[in-house]
N, CA and C of each residue as an Amber inpcrd file, in Angstrom:
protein
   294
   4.9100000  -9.1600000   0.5360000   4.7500000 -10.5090000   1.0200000
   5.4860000 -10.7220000   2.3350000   6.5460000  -9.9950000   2.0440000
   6.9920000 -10.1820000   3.9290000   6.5560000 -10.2850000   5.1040000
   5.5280000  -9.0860000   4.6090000   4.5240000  -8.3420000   5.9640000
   3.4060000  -9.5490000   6.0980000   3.1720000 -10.3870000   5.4330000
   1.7820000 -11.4430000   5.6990000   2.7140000 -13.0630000   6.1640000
   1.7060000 -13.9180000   6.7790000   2.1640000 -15.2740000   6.9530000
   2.0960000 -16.1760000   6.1680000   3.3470000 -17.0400000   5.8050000
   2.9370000 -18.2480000   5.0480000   1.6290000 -18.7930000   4.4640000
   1.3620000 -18.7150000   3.2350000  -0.0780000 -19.3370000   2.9240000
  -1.0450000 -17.8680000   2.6210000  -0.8330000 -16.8140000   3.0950000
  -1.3700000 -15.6400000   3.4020000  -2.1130000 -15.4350000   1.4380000
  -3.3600000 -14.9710000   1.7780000  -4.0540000 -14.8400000   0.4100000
  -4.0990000 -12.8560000   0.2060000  -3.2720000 -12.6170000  -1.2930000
  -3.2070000 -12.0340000  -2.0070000  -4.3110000 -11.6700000  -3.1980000
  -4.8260000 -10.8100000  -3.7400000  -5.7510000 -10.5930000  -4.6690000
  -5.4550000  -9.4010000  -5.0630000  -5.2590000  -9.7130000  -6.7160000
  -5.1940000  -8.0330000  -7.2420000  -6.3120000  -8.1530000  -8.5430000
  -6.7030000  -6.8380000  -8.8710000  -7.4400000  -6.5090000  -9.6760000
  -6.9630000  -5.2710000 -10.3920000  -7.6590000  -4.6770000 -11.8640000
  -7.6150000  -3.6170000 -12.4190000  -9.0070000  -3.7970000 -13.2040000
  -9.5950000  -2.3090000 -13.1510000 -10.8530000  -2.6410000 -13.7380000
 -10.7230000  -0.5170000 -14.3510000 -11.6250000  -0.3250000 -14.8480000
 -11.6940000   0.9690000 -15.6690000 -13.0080000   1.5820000 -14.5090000
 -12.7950000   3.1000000 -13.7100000 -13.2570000   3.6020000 -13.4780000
 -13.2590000   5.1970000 -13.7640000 -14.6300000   5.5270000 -14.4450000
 -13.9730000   6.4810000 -15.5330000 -13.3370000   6.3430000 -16.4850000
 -12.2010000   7.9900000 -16.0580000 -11.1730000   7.9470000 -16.9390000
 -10.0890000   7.4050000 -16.1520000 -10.4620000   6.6520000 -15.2380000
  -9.0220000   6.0240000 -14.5040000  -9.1560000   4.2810000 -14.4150000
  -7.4710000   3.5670000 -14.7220000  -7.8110000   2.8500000 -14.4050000
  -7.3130000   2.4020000 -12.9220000  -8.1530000   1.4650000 -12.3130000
  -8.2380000   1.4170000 -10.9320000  -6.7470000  -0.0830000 -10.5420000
  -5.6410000  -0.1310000 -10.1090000  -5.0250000  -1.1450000  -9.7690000
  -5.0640000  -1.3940000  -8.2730000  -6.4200000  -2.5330000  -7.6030000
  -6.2540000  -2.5420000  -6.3140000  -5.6910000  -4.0220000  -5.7810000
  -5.0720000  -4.1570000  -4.8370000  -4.1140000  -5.0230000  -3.7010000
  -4.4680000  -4.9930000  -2.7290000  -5.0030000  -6.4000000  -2.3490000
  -6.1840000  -6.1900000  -1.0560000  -5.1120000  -7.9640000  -0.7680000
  -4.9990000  -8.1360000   0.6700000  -4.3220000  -9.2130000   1.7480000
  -5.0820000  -9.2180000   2.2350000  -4.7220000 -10.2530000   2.9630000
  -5.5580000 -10.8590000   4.3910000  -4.1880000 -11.2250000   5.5700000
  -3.0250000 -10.0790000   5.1600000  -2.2280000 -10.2790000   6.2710000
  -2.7600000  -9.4220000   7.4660000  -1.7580000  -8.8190000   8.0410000
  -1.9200000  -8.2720000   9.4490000  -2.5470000  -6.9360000   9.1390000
  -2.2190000  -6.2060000   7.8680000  -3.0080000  -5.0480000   7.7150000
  -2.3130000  -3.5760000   8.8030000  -2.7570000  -2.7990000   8.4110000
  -1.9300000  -1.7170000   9.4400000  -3.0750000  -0.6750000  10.0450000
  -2.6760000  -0.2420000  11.3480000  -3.7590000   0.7420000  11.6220000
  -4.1620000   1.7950000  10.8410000  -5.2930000   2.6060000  11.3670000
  -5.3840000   3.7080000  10.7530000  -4.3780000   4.4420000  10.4820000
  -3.5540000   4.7660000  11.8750000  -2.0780000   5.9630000  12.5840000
  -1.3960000   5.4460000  11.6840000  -1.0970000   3.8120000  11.5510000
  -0.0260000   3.8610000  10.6650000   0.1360000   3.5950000   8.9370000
  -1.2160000   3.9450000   8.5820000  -1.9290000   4.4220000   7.1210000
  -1.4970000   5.8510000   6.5810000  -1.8860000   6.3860000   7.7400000
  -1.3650000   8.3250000   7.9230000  -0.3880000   8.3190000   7.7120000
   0.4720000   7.5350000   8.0770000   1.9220000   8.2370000   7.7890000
   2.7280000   7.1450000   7.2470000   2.2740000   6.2900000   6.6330000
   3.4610000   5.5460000   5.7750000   3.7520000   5.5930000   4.6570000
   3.0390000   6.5960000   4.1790000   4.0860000   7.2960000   2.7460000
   4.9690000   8.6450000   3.2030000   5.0560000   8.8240000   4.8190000
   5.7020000   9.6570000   4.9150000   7.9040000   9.5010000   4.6070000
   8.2530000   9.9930000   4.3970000  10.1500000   9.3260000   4.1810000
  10.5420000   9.1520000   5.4320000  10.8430000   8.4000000   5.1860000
  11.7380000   7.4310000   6.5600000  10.8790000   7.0430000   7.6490000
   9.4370000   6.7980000   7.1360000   8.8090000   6.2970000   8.6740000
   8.6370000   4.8630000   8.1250000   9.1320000   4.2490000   9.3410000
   8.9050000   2.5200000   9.3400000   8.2530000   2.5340000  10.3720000
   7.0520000   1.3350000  10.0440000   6.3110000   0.5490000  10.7810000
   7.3500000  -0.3810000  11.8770000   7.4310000  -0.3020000  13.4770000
   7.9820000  -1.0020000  14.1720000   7.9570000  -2.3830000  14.2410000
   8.9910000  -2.8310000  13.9830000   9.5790000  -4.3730000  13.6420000
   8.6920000  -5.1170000  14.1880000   8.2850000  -5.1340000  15.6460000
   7.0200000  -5.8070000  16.8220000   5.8540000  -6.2450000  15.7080000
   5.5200000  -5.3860000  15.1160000   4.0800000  -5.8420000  14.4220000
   4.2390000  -6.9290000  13.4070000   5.3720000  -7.3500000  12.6780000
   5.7090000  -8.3130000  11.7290000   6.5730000  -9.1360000  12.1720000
   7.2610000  -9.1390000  13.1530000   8.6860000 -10.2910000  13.5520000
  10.0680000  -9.5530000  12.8530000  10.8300000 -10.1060000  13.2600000
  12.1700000  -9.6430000  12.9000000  12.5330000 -10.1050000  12.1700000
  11.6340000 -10.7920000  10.7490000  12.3170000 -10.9130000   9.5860000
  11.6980000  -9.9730000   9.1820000  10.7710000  -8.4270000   9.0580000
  10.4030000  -7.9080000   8.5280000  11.1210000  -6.4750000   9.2480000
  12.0060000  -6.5170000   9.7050000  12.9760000  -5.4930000  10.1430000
  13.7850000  -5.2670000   8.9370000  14.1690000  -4.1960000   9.0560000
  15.1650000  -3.1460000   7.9740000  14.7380000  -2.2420000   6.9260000
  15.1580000  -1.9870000   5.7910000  14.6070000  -1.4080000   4.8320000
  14.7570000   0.4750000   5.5260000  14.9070000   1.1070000   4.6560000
  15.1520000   3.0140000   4.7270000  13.7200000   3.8400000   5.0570000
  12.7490000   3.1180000   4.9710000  11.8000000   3.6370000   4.8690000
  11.1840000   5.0550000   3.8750000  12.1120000   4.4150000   2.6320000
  11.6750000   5.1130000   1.5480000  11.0270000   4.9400000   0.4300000
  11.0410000   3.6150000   0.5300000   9.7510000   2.7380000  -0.4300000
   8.5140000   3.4550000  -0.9130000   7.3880000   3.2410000  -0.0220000
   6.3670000   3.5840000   0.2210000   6.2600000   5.1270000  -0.5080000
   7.3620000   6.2120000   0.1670000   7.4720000   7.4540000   0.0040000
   7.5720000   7.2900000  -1.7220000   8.7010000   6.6300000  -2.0570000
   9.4130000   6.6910000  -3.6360000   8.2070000   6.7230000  -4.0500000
   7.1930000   5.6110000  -4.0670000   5.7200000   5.4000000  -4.6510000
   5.0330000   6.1790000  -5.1110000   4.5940000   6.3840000  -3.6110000
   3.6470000   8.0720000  -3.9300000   4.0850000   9.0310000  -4.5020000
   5.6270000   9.6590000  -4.6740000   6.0860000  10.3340000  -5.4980000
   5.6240000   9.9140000  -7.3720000   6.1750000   9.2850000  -7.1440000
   5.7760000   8.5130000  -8.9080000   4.6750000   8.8060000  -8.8450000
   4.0910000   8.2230000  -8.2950000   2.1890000   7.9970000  -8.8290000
   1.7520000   9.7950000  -8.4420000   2.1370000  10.5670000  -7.3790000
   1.5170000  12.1580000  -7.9250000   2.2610000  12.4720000  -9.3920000
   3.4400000  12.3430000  -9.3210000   4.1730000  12.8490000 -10.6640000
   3.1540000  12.7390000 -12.3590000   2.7170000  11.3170000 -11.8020000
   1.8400000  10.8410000 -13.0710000   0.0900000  10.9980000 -13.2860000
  -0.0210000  12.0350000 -11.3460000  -1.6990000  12.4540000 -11.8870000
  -2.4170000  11.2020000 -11.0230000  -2.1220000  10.0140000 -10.7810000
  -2.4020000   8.7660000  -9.4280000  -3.0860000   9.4750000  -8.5690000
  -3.9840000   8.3200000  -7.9150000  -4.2260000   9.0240000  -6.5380000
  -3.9140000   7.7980000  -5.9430000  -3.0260000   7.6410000  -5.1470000
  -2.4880000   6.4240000  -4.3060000  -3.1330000   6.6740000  -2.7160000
  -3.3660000   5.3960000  -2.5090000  -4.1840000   5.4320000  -1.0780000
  -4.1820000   3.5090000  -0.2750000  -4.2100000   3.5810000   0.9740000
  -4.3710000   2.8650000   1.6660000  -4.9240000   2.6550000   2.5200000
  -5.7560000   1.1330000   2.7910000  -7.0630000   1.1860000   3.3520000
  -7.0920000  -0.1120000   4.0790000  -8.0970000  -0.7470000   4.5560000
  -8.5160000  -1.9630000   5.3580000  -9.1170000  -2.6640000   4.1010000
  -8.8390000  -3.7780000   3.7780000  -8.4730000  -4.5390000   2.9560000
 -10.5420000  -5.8450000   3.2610000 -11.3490000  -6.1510000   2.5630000
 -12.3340000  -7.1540000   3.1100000 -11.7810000  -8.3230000   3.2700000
 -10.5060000  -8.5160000   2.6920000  -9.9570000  -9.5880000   3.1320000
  -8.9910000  -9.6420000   4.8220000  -9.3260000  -8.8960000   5.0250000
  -8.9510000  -8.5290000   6.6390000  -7.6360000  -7.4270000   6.6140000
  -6.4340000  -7.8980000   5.5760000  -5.4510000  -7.3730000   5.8440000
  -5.6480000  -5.7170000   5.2120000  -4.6520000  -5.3780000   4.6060000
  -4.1350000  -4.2040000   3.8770000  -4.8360000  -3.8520000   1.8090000
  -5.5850000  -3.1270000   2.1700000  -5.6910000  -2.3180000   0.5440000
  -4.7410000  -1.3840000   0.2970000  -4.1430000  -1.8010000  -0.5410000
  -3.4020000  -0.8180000  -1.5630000  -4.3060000  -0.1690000  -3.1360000
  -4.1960000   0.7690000  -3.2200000  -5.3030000   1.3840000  -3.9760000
  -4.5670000   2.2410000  -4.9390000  -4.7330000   2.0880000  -6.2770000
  -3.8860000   3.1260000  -6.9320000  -4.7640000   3.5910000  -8.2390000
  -5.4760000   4.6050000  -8.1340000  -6.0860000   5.1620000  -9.6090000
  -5.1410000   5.8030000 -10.8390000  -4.9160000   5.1520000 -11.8550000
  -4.2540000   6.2580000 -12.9520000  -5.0560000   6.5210000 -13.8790000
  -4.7680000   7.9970000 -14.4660000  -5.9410000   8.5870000 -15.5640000
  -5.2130000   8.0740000 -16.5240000  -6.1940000   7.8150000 -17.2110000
  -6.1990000   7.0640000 -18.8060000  -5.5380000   8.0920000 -19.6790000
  -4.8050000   7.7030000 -20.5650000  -4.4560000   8.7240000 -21.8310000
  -5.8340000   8.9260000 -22.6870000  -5.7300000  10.2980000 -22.7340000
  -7.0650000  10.6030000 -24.1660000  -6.6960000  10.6980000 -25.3080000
């Protein structure tokens, strides 16, 4: 919520695809480029303060990374995308227990 403006519309869903279920997070904030899709589950890369204002400065830039760790650990396929609501998709598949 940092990263979007006041009022900014949020939408999440989970629905069963397959054997996975699907948890997606789609904004209509500012959204991030492609370049910086590529590499923001990388450790320690932060998105430059400029694109959000300087209340969205700080943080280790290990978030993102911690994530994707978990979610391969558990078989996930975590991914990020351009959102139809303009901003940012967050995309996370987990396989179902059999």
């Amino acid at each position: 919520m940092r990263h979007s403006p006041p009022g900014a519309r949020v939408q999440v869903a989970v629905q069963r695809e397959g054997d996975a279920a699907v948890l997606t997070v789609d904004d209509d904030g500012p959204g991030m480029s492609e370049a910086d899709r590529a590499q923001a589950f990388d450790r320690f890369w932060r998105r430059e303060a400029a694109h959000d204002g300087p209340e969205a400065a700080g943080g280790s830039g290990l978030g993102l990374a911690i994530v994707k760790g978990v979610a391969d650990r558990h078989g996930a396929a975590l991914s990020l995308g351009a959102s139809p609501l303009g901003g940012l998709r967050v995309r996370c598949a987990l396989p179902l227990a059999s």
